Amino acid sequence: MSAPTRVGPPVGEPEYIEPGPLQRGKAKVVGALREFGNMFAMGLDVFFGLFRRPFQVREFIQQFWFIASVSIMPAALVSIPFGAVLTLQLGSLTEQIGAESFNGAASVLAVIQQASPVVTTLIVAGAGGSAICADLGARTIREEIDAMRVLGVSPIHRLVVPRVLAAMGVAALLNGMVSVVGVAGGYFFNVIVQGGTPGAFLASFSALAQQSDLWVSEIKALIFGFLAGLVASYRGLNPKGGPKGVGDVVNQSVVITFLLLFFVNFVISVFYLQLVPAKGA
Amino acid sequence: MGVEVAVEGLSKSFGRQAIWRDVTLTLPAGEVSVLLGPSGTGKSVFLKCLIGLLRPERGSVVIDGVDLCACAERDMYEIRKLFGVLFQDGALFGSMSIFDNVAFPLREHTRKSETEIRQIVMSKMDMVGMLGAEHKLPGEISGGMRKRAGLARALVLDPQIILCDEPDSGLDPVRTAYLSQLLIDLNAQIDATILIVTHNINVARTVPDNLGMLFRKELVMFGPREVLLTSDEPVVAQFLNGRRIGPIGMSEEKDSATMAAELAHQAAGHGDGSGHEDVRGIVPQLEPTPGLPARQAVRRRRARVLQILDTLPESARHGIMAELSLEDYERYQDWRRRTTGMAMPQPMPQPMARRPLPPQPGPAQQRPPQPGPVHPNQTTPLPPARRPRPWRRDDQGGRG
Ligand SMILES: Nc1ncnc2c1ncn2[C@@H]1O[C@H](COP(=O)(O)OP(=O)(O)O)[C@@H](O)[C@H]1O
Ligand SMILES: [Mg+2]
């Protein structure tokens, strides 16, 4: 029997060639850039979605409550030792160079500007973000998200915006709490343990710190909260294949948030230190 | 009336895995179509491309003049309001009760009061036989119930296009029969365009006006149900009869060694699990429940099919003629005599296609007196080189 056989690939389709390591590397980089671009695009969507009516109040409150409830305890527990360690370290340093009186200012500024927003967001991302990511991931593989799109409802507006906003809100509030607890911890260790003078701690603080330090801390917390919510949602909405994929994206979302967090923190700190003159300088 | 969905040259792949290429078909407005295909041939992917959830690499899906493959997100959300989609697993929102799930589209897109919403939701729940389960969560009901609830949600906004992904899988034969009846009744009531994706042979034989099949990354055929039901295509024959002998294997395609071994087994008397009778052939189509209006689609389809009759294969032609009532048959003969006078030339002549069918002589209760003007899609003459036989892809011969 001589069935007509066709040699080679179907017409109009290039033959597939096994990629070499170089091509594969290139494909990886391109893939990563594309992911980043998509995430950025979604970030813009979410940002504009923040101002779109109707606002999903119920979803926001639920998410806010949820993220807050899983983040408050760990944040408080982390902030006490963190503030203490910073104060002790700075305390011994300032003592060596004979500037004990500035210990208070230094440790408070370090806590408020650096430690507090970062710690807050690590916890919001680790405890709240991972749960958001897993939740959205499970919904995606159950086709709930597709169903929502088909019903003419944007999941960005309906699900992502309230989550991102909740993450921002919790980050900003927790940041305040972590700052207070951290500073109190620092005060306790400086004054009680290291035998510093309470007056000097407070005086140096008010001599060197300014209100904008607090503002930048809060702004950082808001931006980090946005990033944590965005990364978690983006990864959650794009799992690769089945339930195992959901586990993978949760993992990735936490790692990506941490990387982004430290990078963005660096950028903001540099700009702040450059642009806002230090008090008394 | 429903909306026509015109798919042209659609190709989709994931990475370098091609799912299907160059799929061209038209879901005629208001008619019921069924797409068959072995598991994993990308039927669900096809549905998702139709609603713009996946973006195909090539081709167009035109609905209401908008190409879903090339339109802005905003237009997409508008177009999607025409759709009611039943996903393969129901895709209910896990955190909401069944009632809230079904009410969701109403709450999002209408300004109805809670009492009205409740009334509509309950009527849809009744329609799919789900009364009494409305306060359960999707996790607490069986797969078949989830599917029926999903259908209720898809119907709640009275969609013009209904897509059902395997409505029968996970349902017992009785419920499947009810569901088939439900879809036909719906079509009679709201004249929606319906596409059902399935591998249930019974549904394929009794429900649709048009029938198609996906296999080997291609649309094997798509056209009036009679064409596929009487087809001699080996894939179609194997699939309709549920046999092992044929081109479809356990994995997507079968190699010739397996094929030869199976034939040898069969020759040696080893059955392949299917009955010996051939279930191909045209069986009567499901009618709407008595008391409901007749389906407009039947009339429109008859006009359409009779016009392309001479391009259909012989067995399908016989089937179609046999289904005609005496009245319709005379009407058709009359029309043929008037339009051509004699044997019809092969590719459809233009004047014939433009002319509507002659008015109906008798006082036919169920049909409107004048068959409406033929849909523009059918009046354009088919380019003879491209599609001499519209139900079938041209390059079939090159495979094998
Ligand atoms: N999102 C996706 N990413 C990659 N491959 C997919 C995706 N969705 C479906 N596929 C692949 O497409 C093929 C067809 O799937 P599907 O449409 O579900 O088949 P079926 O005809 O049974 O509904 C399968 O091989 C599946 O692996
Ligand atoms: Mg499927």
XYZ file of C-alpha atoms and ligand atoms in Angstrom:
709
model
C 0.000 0.000 0.000
C 1.469 3.314 -0.945
C -0.165 5.885 1.213
C 0.974 9.347 0.295
C 3.637 10.184 2.802
C 4.798 13.629 3.565
C 8.448 14.224 4.301
C 9.530 16.875 6.731
C 7.488 19.179 8.903
C 4.107 20.485 7.850
C 4.202 23.337 5.422
C 4.532 26.758 6.928
C 6.017 25.592 10.183
C 9.731 25.940 10.872
C 11.518 22.762 11.799
C 12.173 22.471 15.496
C 15.835 22.640 16.434
C 17.040 21.551 19.867
C 18.305 24.730 21.550
C 21.890 24.950 22.724
C 22.864 26.266 26.170
C 23.248 29.774 24.794
C 19.764 29.829 23.344
C 18.340 28.369 26.485
C 20.066 31.028 28.577
C 18.755 33.707 26.283
C 15.250 32.253 26.455
C 15.457 32.302 30.261
C 16.503 35.935 30.370
C 13.824 36.922 27.877
C 11.281 34.932 29.864
C 12.280 36.626 33.111
C 12.106 40.060 31.492
C 8.700 39.277 30.081
C 7.441 38.188 33.501
C 8.774 41.363 35.000
C 7.153 43.422 32.269
C 3.831 41.680 32.772
C 4.052 42.281 36.481
C 4.807 45.929 35.888
C 1.791 46.168 33.574
C -0.377 44.608 36.222
C 1.106 47.029 38.759
C -0.148 49.914 36.633
C -3.567 48.288 36.296
C -3.739 47.867 40.042
C -2.584 51.417 40.665
C -5.309 52.867 38.464
C -7.737 50.332 39.862
C -7.171 51.893 43.308
C -9.129 54.918 42.140
C -11.879 53.053 40.310
C -15.406 52.859 41.683
C -17.146 50.858 43.031
C -14.644 50.031 45.687
C -14.834 46.467 47.003
C -15.301 47.347 50.655
C -16.167 43.893 51.928
C -13.276 42.163 50.267
C -10.942 44.894 51.522
C -12.064 44.598 55.124
C -11.847 40.820 55.066
C -8.369 40.876 53.604
C -7.213 43.668 55.879
C -8.404 41.800 58.901
C -6.840 38.601 57.689
C -3.418 40.080 56.908
C -3.393 42.046 60.148
C -4.335 39.020 62.207
C -1.524 36.893 60.822
C 1.082 39.682 60.936
C 0.666 41.546 64.230
C 2.069 38.987 66.616
C 5.125 38.033 64.582
C 5.850 41.694 63.863
C 5.740 42.631 67.530
C 7.814 39.645 68.534
C 10.462 40.384 65.930
C 10.613 44.106 66.568
C 11.575 43.915 70.272
C 14.778 41.921 69.817
C 15.546 43.762 66.583
C 15.354 47.176 68.239
C 17.346 45.848 71.174
C 20.113 44.448 69.006
C 20.448 47.673 67.059
C 20.588 49.718 70.266
C 23.122 47.451 71.909
C 25.328 47.437 68.839
C 25.147 51.193 68.408
C 25.528 51.658 72.136
C 28.866 49.899 72.235
C 30.001 51.681 69.056
C 29.075 55.149 70.251
C 30.739 54.404 73.569
C 33.989 53.515 71.812
C 34.086 56.822 69.951
C 32.845 58.738 72.946
C 29.475 59.745 71.561
C 27.196 57.954 74.005
C 24.884 60.880 74.058
C 23.923 60.243 70.469
C 23.095 56.632 70.993
C 19.403 57.376 71.307
C 19.144 59.315 68.090
C 21.164 56.805 66.114
C 19.227 53.778 67.214
C 15.847 55.422 66.858
C 16.625 56.630 63.347
C 17.923 53.236 62.362
C 14.798 51.560 63.713
C 12.336 53.969 62.192
C 13.901 54.452 58.793
C 15.368 51.083 58.023
C 14.484 48.297 60.395
C 10.812 48.963 60.860
C 9.589 49.176 57.237
C 11.714 46.245 56.200
C 10.699 44.023 59.095
C 7.071 44.951 58.595
C 7.097 44.077 54.951
C 9.032 40.865 55.424
C 6.276 39.779 57.742
C 3.420 41.082 55.599
C 4.912 39.300 52.598
C 5.818 36.140 54.463
C 2.582 35.708 56.396
C -0.033 37.638 54.392
C 1.434 37.580 50.874
C 2.021 33.853 50.822
C -1.579 33.243 51.870
C -2.860 35.654 49.199
C -0.735 33.954 46.596
C -1.884 30.460 47.563
C -5.526 31.554 47.634
C -5.421 33.199 44.194
C -3.370 30.324 42.811
C -5.925 27.763 43.935
C -8.718 29.855 42.450
C -6.857 30.126 39.186
C -6.353 26.405 38.740
C -9.993 25.790 39.671
C -10.847 28.166 36.780
C -12.634 30.527 39.154
C -10.637 33.431 37.814
C -11.492 32.518 34.229
C -15.126 32.226 35.202
C -14.979 35.670 36.769
C -13.482 37.178 33.628
C -16.148 35.502 31.522
C -18.849 36.903 33.766
C -17.488 40.299 32.804
C -15.838 41.047 36.146
C -12.200 42.014 36.244
C -10.308 39.956 38.827
C -7.819 42.810 39.123
C -10.518 45.162 40.266
C -12.482 42.644 42.228
C -9.757 40.617 43.953
C -6.314 42.121 43.490
C -6.964 45.780 44.267
C -8.554 45.101 47.695
C -5.707 42.738 48.545
C -2.985 45.157 47.544
C -4.715 47.960 49.383
C -5.075 45.776 52.454
C -1.386 44.883 52.321
C -0.503 48.585 52.050
C -2.772 49.523 54.915
C -1.525 46.783 57.187
C 2.093 47.591 56.316
C 1.603 51.275 57.142
C -0.123 50.564 60.453
C 2.196 47.756 61.456
C 5.117 49.994 60.596
C 3.904 52.459 63.192
C 3.538 49.707 65.732
C 6.917 48.162 64.980
C 8.557 51.585 65.236
C 7.062 52.240 68.635
C 7.849 48.788 69.955
C 11.354 48.913 68.482
C 12.091 52.311 69.951
C 10.689 51.265 73.303
C 12.845 48.159 73.218
C 15.853 50.267 72.352
C 15.098 52.673 75.174
C 14.739 49.845 77.634
C 18.046 48.262 76.695
C 19.917 51.520 76.478
C 18.680 52.958 79.710
C 18.179 49.882 81.877
C 20.719 47.413 80.562
C 23.524 49.658 79.337
C 22.970 52.244 82.012
C 22.457 55.200 79.651
C 20.698 58.325 80.812
C 17.069 58.674 79.827
C 17.425 62.389 79.261
C 20.313 61.991 76.838
C 18.429 59.367 74.859
C 15.467 61.625 74.343
C 17.446 64.832 73.914
C 19.706 63.435 71.213
C 16.692 62.053 69.523
C 14.923 65.353 69.313
C 18.162 67.058 68.300
C 18.820 64.858 65.262
C 15.548 63.320 64.182
C 12.936 65.238 62.206
C 9.397 64.624 61.159
C 10.329 63.731 57.613
C 12.126 60.659 58.980
C 8.794 59.374 60.141
C 7.184 60.243 56.837
C 9.752 58.428 54.773
C 9.325 55.430 57.007
C 5.596 55.388 56.374
C 5.999 55.990 52.648
C 8.417 53.109 52.481
C 5.969 50.895 54.294
C 3.194 51.836 51.847
C 5.361 51.149 48.811
C 6.623 47.870 50.234
C 3.099 46.832 51.101
C 2.051 47.587 47.534
C 4.908 45.484 46.203
C 4.190 42.604 48.544
C 0.521 42.545 47.565
C 1.289 42.969 43.878
C 3.910 40.231 43.684
C 1.750 37.813 45.640
C -1.265 38.499 43.433
C 0.684 38.402 40.198
C 2.303 35.084 41.017
C -0.971 33.716 42.314
C -2.803 34.546 39.098
C -0.127 32.904 36.953
C 0.639 29.449 38.321
C 2.278 27.027 35.943
C 0.363 23.797 35.746
C -1.695 22.200 38.488
C -1.560 22.194 42.274
C 2.213 21.735 42.346
C 2.461 24.978 40.427
C 0.612 26.767 43.203
C 3.199 25.622 45.745
C 5.950 26.858 43.475
C 4.476 30.287 42.930
C 3.917 30.826 46.655
C 7.546 30.086 47.219
C 8.606 32.376 44.372
C 6.358 35.199 45.445
C 8.016 35.390 48.862
C 11.516 35.259 47.402
C 10.762 37.824 44.702
C 9.184 40.176 47.228
C 12.254 39.983 49.460
C 14.601 40.713 46.574
C 12.505 43.610 45.345
C 12.097 44.907 48.859
C 15.785 45.309 49.594
C 16.473 46.790 46.189
C 13.683 49.348 46.434
C 14.659 50.135 50.022
C 18.157 50.886 48.811
C 16.894 53.205 46.086
C 14.510 55.084 48.375
C 17.118 55.462 51.115
C 19.681 56.849 48.698
C 17.230 59.364 47.336
C 16.030 60.356 50.767
C 19.516 60.892 52.138
C 20.432 62.883 49.051
C 17.323 64.987 48.784
C 16.278 65.707 52.363
C 18.900 67.601 54.325
C 19.726 66.108 57.718
C 18.645 68.151 60.702
C 21.307 70.478 61.963
C 23.485 69.970 58.886
C -31.851 36.007 18.325
C -28.459 34.596 19.049
C -25.246 35.934 17.672
C -23.098 34.343 15.014
C -19.564 33.346 15.961
C -17.182 33.279 13.006
C -13.861 31.571 13.567
C -11.297 31.941 10.819
C -7.878 30.310 10.549
C -7.393 29.966 14.290
C -4.146 28.381 15.549
C -3.057 27.908 19.119
C 0.051 26.466 20.693
C 1.586 26.450 24.142
C 5.312 26.962 23.785
C 6.175 24.583 21.012
C 3.260 22.209 21.645
C 0.798 22.994 18.882
C -2.748 22.370 20.105
C -4.587 22.807 16.815
C -4.039 24.861 13.701
C -6.073 26.669 11.135
C -9.499 25.980 12.572
C -12.202 27.643 10.502
C -15.850 27.302 11.366
C -18.953 29.377 11.825
C -21.440 28.824 14.589
C -24.627 29.942 12.846
C -26.692 32.363 14.878
C -29.216 30.679 17.112
C -28.262 27.114 16.217
C -26.963 24.359 18.447
C -23.537 23.017 17.535
C -21.549 20.195 19.053
C -17.796 19.827 18.882
C -16.551 16.298 19.367
C -13.030 15.139 19.923
C -10.989 12.662 21.920
C -9.697 13.897 25.297
C -6.726 16.180 25.111
C -7.313 17.460 21.599
C -7.771 20.964 22.891
C -11.525 21.318 23.010
C -11.408 23.247 26.253
C -8.605 25.367 24.864
C -10.789 26.105 21.847
C -13.629 27.286 24.071
C -11.249 29.503 25.996
C -10.072 31.049 22.753
C -13.676 31.733 21.771
C -14.193 33.789 24.900
C -10.833 35.499 24.708
C -9.372 33.869 27.826
C -6.517 32.537 25.732
C -5.011 34.429 22.857
C -4.417 32.310 19.768
C -1.330 33.022 17.706
C -3.172 33.368 14.439
C -6.683 33.792 13.171
C -9.747 35.662 14.236
C -12.901 35.093 16.258
C -15.498 37.585 15.125
C -18.595 38.140 17.242
C -20.931 41.016 16.558
C -18.330 42.611 14.313
C -15.612 42.554 16.966
C -12.520 40.408 16.554
C -11.887 38.970 20.007
C -8.300 38.151 19.106
C -7.409 41.757 18.408
C -9.628 43.911 20.572
C -8.941 45.952 23.683
C -9.578 44.517 27.122
C -12.474 46.908 27.600
C -14.338 45.711 24.480
C -13.622 42.165 25.545
C -15.470 42.652 28.820
C -18.426 44.060 26.892
C -18.526 41.179 24.404
C -18.283 38.673 27.210
C -21.583 39.846 28.602
C -23.141 38.075 25.606
C -21.728 34.781 26.813
C -22.836 32.198 29.290
C -20.096 29.678 29.835
C -20.230 26.383 31.652
C -16.683 25.356 32.528
C -15.563 21.783 32.658
C -15.676 21.616 36.454
C -18.346 24.199 37.008
C -15.797 26.799 38.162
C -17.991 27.942 41.031
C -16.548 30.439 43.474
C -15.465 28.265 46.375
C -15.996 30.885 49.043
C -19.619 31.605 48.124
C -22.751 29.554 48.568
C -24.477 28.161 45.499
C -27.089 30.889 45.766
C -24.485 33.650 45.859
C -22.682 32.035 42.962
C -25.758 32.069 40.790
C -26.663 35.572 41.950
C -23.156 36.891 41.306
C -23.663 38.042 37.687
C -26.955 39.703 38.609
C -25.403 41.569 41.504
C -22.452 42.664 39.378
C -24.218 43.742 36.231
C -27.764 44.692 37.121
C -29.442 47.018 39.565
C -32.086 44.501 40.543
C -33.403 44.342 44.071
C -32.625 41.366 46.283
C -36.194 40.071 45.921
C -35.956 40.108 42.134
C -32.550 38.476 42.276
C -33.896 35.820 44.557
C -36.764 35.135 42.192
C -34.526 34.818 39.124
C -31.955 32.685 40.916
C -34.607 30.338 42.206
C -36.168 29.904 38.783
C -32.775 29.017 37.286
C -32.035 26.662 40.150
C -35.349 25.011 39.521
C -34.513 24.730 35.837
C -31.367 22.729 36.571
C -33.005 20.777 39.389
C -30.947 22.249 42.189
C -33.626 23.610 44.498
C -32.810 22.928 48.118
C -29.048 23.054 47.678
C -28.749 26.806 47.430
C -27.152 27.339 50.819
C -24.461 24.719 50.405
C -20.910 25.592 49.493
C -19.501 24.257 46.201
C -17.203 22.003 48.193
C -20.182 20.251 49.770
C -21.962 19.036 46.639
C -21.162 16.410 44.032
C -19.419 17.107 40.741
C -22.597 16.722 38.739
C -24.395 19.190 40.980
C -21.531 21.652 40.666
C -21.917 21.404 36.934
C -25.631 22.043 37.050
C -25.091 24.983 39.385
C -22.471 26.275 36.961
C -25.027 26.058 34.193
C -27.558 27.967 36.269
C -24.980 30.704 36.788
C -24.189 30.776 33.078
C -27.874 31.206 32.227
C -28.778 33.832 34.741
C -28.134 36.824 32.487
C -30.006 35.277 29.518
C -26.907 34.987 27.347
C -26.986 35.049 23.553
C -24.151 32.591 23.206
C -23.929 29.566 25.480
C -20.756 27.519 25.615
C -20.766 24.244 27.526
C -17.579 22.350 28.197
C -18.499 18.691 28.585
C -21.844 19.244 30.293
C -22.274 15.467 30.454
C -19.035 14.364 32.067
C -19.652 13.465 35.682
C -23.384 13.171 35.072
C -25.334 9.933 34.851
C -27.142 9.096 31.592
C -30.497 10.187 32.944
C -29.271 13.589 34.053
C -27.428 13.929 30.756
C -30.683 13.344 28.908
C -32.384 15.983 31.042
C -29.546 18.366 30.389
C -29.752 17.796 26.631
C -33.455 18.515 26.796
C -32.786 21.607 28.863
C -30.361 22.986 26.285
C -32.764 22.344 23.430
C -35.604 23.962 25.390
C -33.402 26.940 26.092
C -32.633 27.247 22.435
C -36.331 27.181 21.642
C -37.064 29.829 24.258
C -34.263 32.348 23.861
C -32.869 31.344 20.468
C -29.310 31.490 21.770
C -26.317 30.238 19.826
C -25.119 27.147 21.660
C -21.844 25.279 21.408
C -21.464 22.059 23.349
C -18.103 20.400 23.662
C -18.430 16.756 24.496
C -17.398 13.227 23.797
C -20.804 11.838 24.532
C -22.036 10.120 21.380
C -25.664 10.259 22.359
C -25.556 14.001 22.814
C -23.745 14.342 19.506
C -26.359 12.290 17.663
C -29.511 13.785 19.067
C -28.889 17.354 20.176
C -27.084 19.482 17.598
C -27.926 21.162 14.327
C -24.270 21.211 13.407
C -21.558 18.800 14.337
C -17.804 19.046 14.191
C -14.819 17.058 15.288
C -11.310 17.954 16.379
C -8.564 15.410 15.952
C -4.837 15.449 15.310
C -4.507 19.133 15.903
C -7.117 19.917 13.302
C -10.780 20.386 12.723
C -11.627 17.198 10.843
C -15.034 18.435 9.812
C -17.682 20.890 10.775
C -21.070 21.132 9.165
C -24.696 20.029 9.276
C -25.137 17.084 11.624
C -26.091 14.732 8.817
C -22.668 15.097 7.238
C -20.704 13.904 10.221
C -23.244 11.332 11.306
C -23.058 9.577 7.945
C -19.376 10.181 7.340
C -17.051 7.448 6.133
C -14.052 9.201 7.584
C -12.257 6.513 9.658
C -11.699 8.823 12.642
C -15.341 9.796 12.750
C -16.568 6.245 12.336
C -14.262 5.025 15.091
C -15.226 7.798 17.441
C -18.957 7.530 16.929
C -18.848 3.785 17.462
C -16.403 3.912 20.363
C -14.091 1.339 18.832
C -10.464 0.632 19.400
C -9.933 -0.227 15.761
C -9.153 2.984 13.928
C -6.741 5.889 13.837
C -7.395 7.099 17.389
C -5.165 5.428 19.973
C -4.776 5.551 23.726
C -2.282 8.324 23.237
C -3.267 10.903 20.692
C -2.223 8.996 17.584
C -1.661 5.381 16.878
C 1.404 3.996 15.154
C 0.979 1.551 12.333
C 2.401 -1.373 14.354
C -0.326 -1.003 17.008
C -2.911 -0.628 14.311
C -1.752 -3.827 12.587
C -1.655 -5.746 15.881
C -5.195 -4.672 16.716
C -6.454 -5.667 13.306
C -4.788 -9.050 13.731
C -6.475 -9.485 17.121
C -9.792 -8.572 15.633
C -9.314 -11.049 12.798
C -8.524 -13.697 15.414
C -11.867 -13.048 17.067
C -10.852 -10.731 19.907
C -13.588 -8.120 20.260
C -12.709 -4.535 20.916
C -15.353 -3.818 23.478
C -17.808 -2.070 21.223
C -20.933 -3.596 19.877
C -20.847 -4.831 16.343
C -23.575 -2.655 15.007
C -22.683 0.646 13.459
C -24.363 3.496 15.312
C -23.686 5.945 12.572
C -26.646 7.251 10.691
C -29.111 9.995 11.260
C -31.445 9.703 14.202
C -34.293 12.132 14.859
C -33.203 15.316 16.570
C -34.404 16.182 20.037
C -37.510 18.377 20.003
C -38.364 21.067 22.530
C -40.703 19.997 25.299
C -44.327 20.122 24.076
C -45.844 23.456 24.880
C -42.724 25.419 24.120
C -42.421 27.381 20.892
C -40.782 25.601 17.968
C -37.096 26.244 17.473
C -36.518 29.023 14.986
C -33.132 27.512 14.300
C -34.670 24.485 12.622
C -36.244 26.556 9.911
C -33.204 28.738 9.377
C -30.965 25.723 9.239
C -33.158 23.916 6.755
C -33.033 26.868 4.397
C -29.281 27.042 4.780
C -28.653 23.334 4.364
C -30.881 22.975 1.332
C -28.896 25.680 -0.376
C -25.637 23.856 0.044
C -27.237 20.475 -0.455
C -25.495 19.756 -3.718
C -22.114 20.273 -2.141
C -22.767 17.660 0.543
C -21.805 14.017 0.225
C -24.399 11.621 -1.048
C -25.242 9.858 2.200
C -25.764 13.147 4.008
C -27.908 14.366 1.168
C -30.129 11.314 1.383
C -30.421 11.773 5.105
C -31.445 15.375 4.762
C -33.997 14.661 2.063
C -35.438 11.821 4.095
C -35.961 14.167 7.028
C -37.943 16.697 5.019
C -41.687 16.725 5.385
C -43.622 16.175 2.204
C -44.534 19.806 2.147
C -40.938 20.926 2.485
C -39.854 18.430 -0.090
C -42.291 19.790 -2.645
C -41.275 23.291 -1.788
C -37.664 22.377 -2.328
C -38.357 20.704 -5.666
C -40.328 23.674 -6.762
C -37.583 26.019 -5.749
C -35.003 23.975 -7.598
C -37.046 23.917 -10.732
C -37.493 27.642 -10.596
C -33.923 28.530 -9.828
C -32.087 26.215 -12.149
C -34.541 24.304 -14.266
C -32.237 21.327 -14.464
C -29.328 19.630 -12.822
C -27.384 21.952 -10.669
C -23.854 22.940 -11.673
C -21.253 22.068 -9.124
C -19.908 25.065 -7.263
C -22.951 26.903 -6.101
C -24.196 29.435 -8.648
C -24.574 32.942 -7.324
C -28.183 33.720 -8.247
C -29.445 30.680 -6.449
C -27.770 31.621 -3.228
C -29.247 35.102 -3.174
C -32.821 34.099 -3.630
C -34.818 33.250 -0.535
C -36.929 30.163 -0.461
C -40.410 30.574 -1.954
C -43.205 31.299 0.470
C -44.746 28.368 2.134
C -48.019 27.205 0.583
C -49.941 25.597 3.435
C -51.058 27.137 6.719
C -48.106 25.918 8.757
C -48.722 26.711 12.393
C -45.256 26.427 13.748
C -43.310 28.160 11.037
C -43.499 31.805 10.128
C -44.945 32.197 6.641
C -41.859 33.635 5.008
C -38.431 32.176 5.548
C -36.392 35.244 6.407
C -33.758 36.578 4.106
C -30.800 34.272 3.938
C -28.012 35.236 6.256
C -25.335 37.324 4.559
C -22.794 34.688 5.352
C -24.463 32.211 3.077
C -25.234 34.600 0.258
C -21.588 35.228 -0.474
C -20.623 32.564 -2.974
C -17.976 30.245 -1.665
C -14.745 30.623 -3.530
C -14.649 27.298 -5.339
C -10.903 26.776 -5.148
C -10.828 27.362 -1.426
C -13.816 25.455 -0.085
C -15.542 23.252 -2.567
C -16.986 21.268 0.303
C -17.513 23.514 3.277
C -17.880 20.828 5.891
C -14.500 19.415 5.277
C -10.927 20.587 5.229
C -9.302 20.627 1.837
C -6.072 18.899 2.531
C -7.468 15.688 3.920
C -5.965 13.655 1.100
C -2.402 14.425 2.055
C -2.621 12.605 5.316
C -2.714 9.068 6.105
N -2.621 26.675 30.155
C -2.022 25.657 29.485
N -0.684 25.640 29.353
C -0.074 24.649 28.665
N -0.710 23.615 28.095
C -2.048 23.560 28.190
C -2.768 24.579 28.894
N -4.079 24.271 28.827
C -4.176 23.131 28.117
N -2.957 22.697 27.738
C -2.687 21.523 26.920
O -3.576 21.530 25.840
C -3.977 20.218 25.516
C -5.469 20.168 25.338
O -6.118 20.363 26.556
P -7.696 20.452 26.704
O -8.199 21.574 25.887
O -7.990 20.514 28.149
O -8.199 19.082 26.094
P -9.700 18.537 26.025
O -9.965 18.375 24.577
O -9.716 17.248 26.725
O -10.576 19.550 26.670
C -3.465 19.309 26.608
O -2.405 18.570 26.075
C -2.961 20.251 27.666
O -1.783 19.740 28.220
Mg -11.653 19.622 28.296
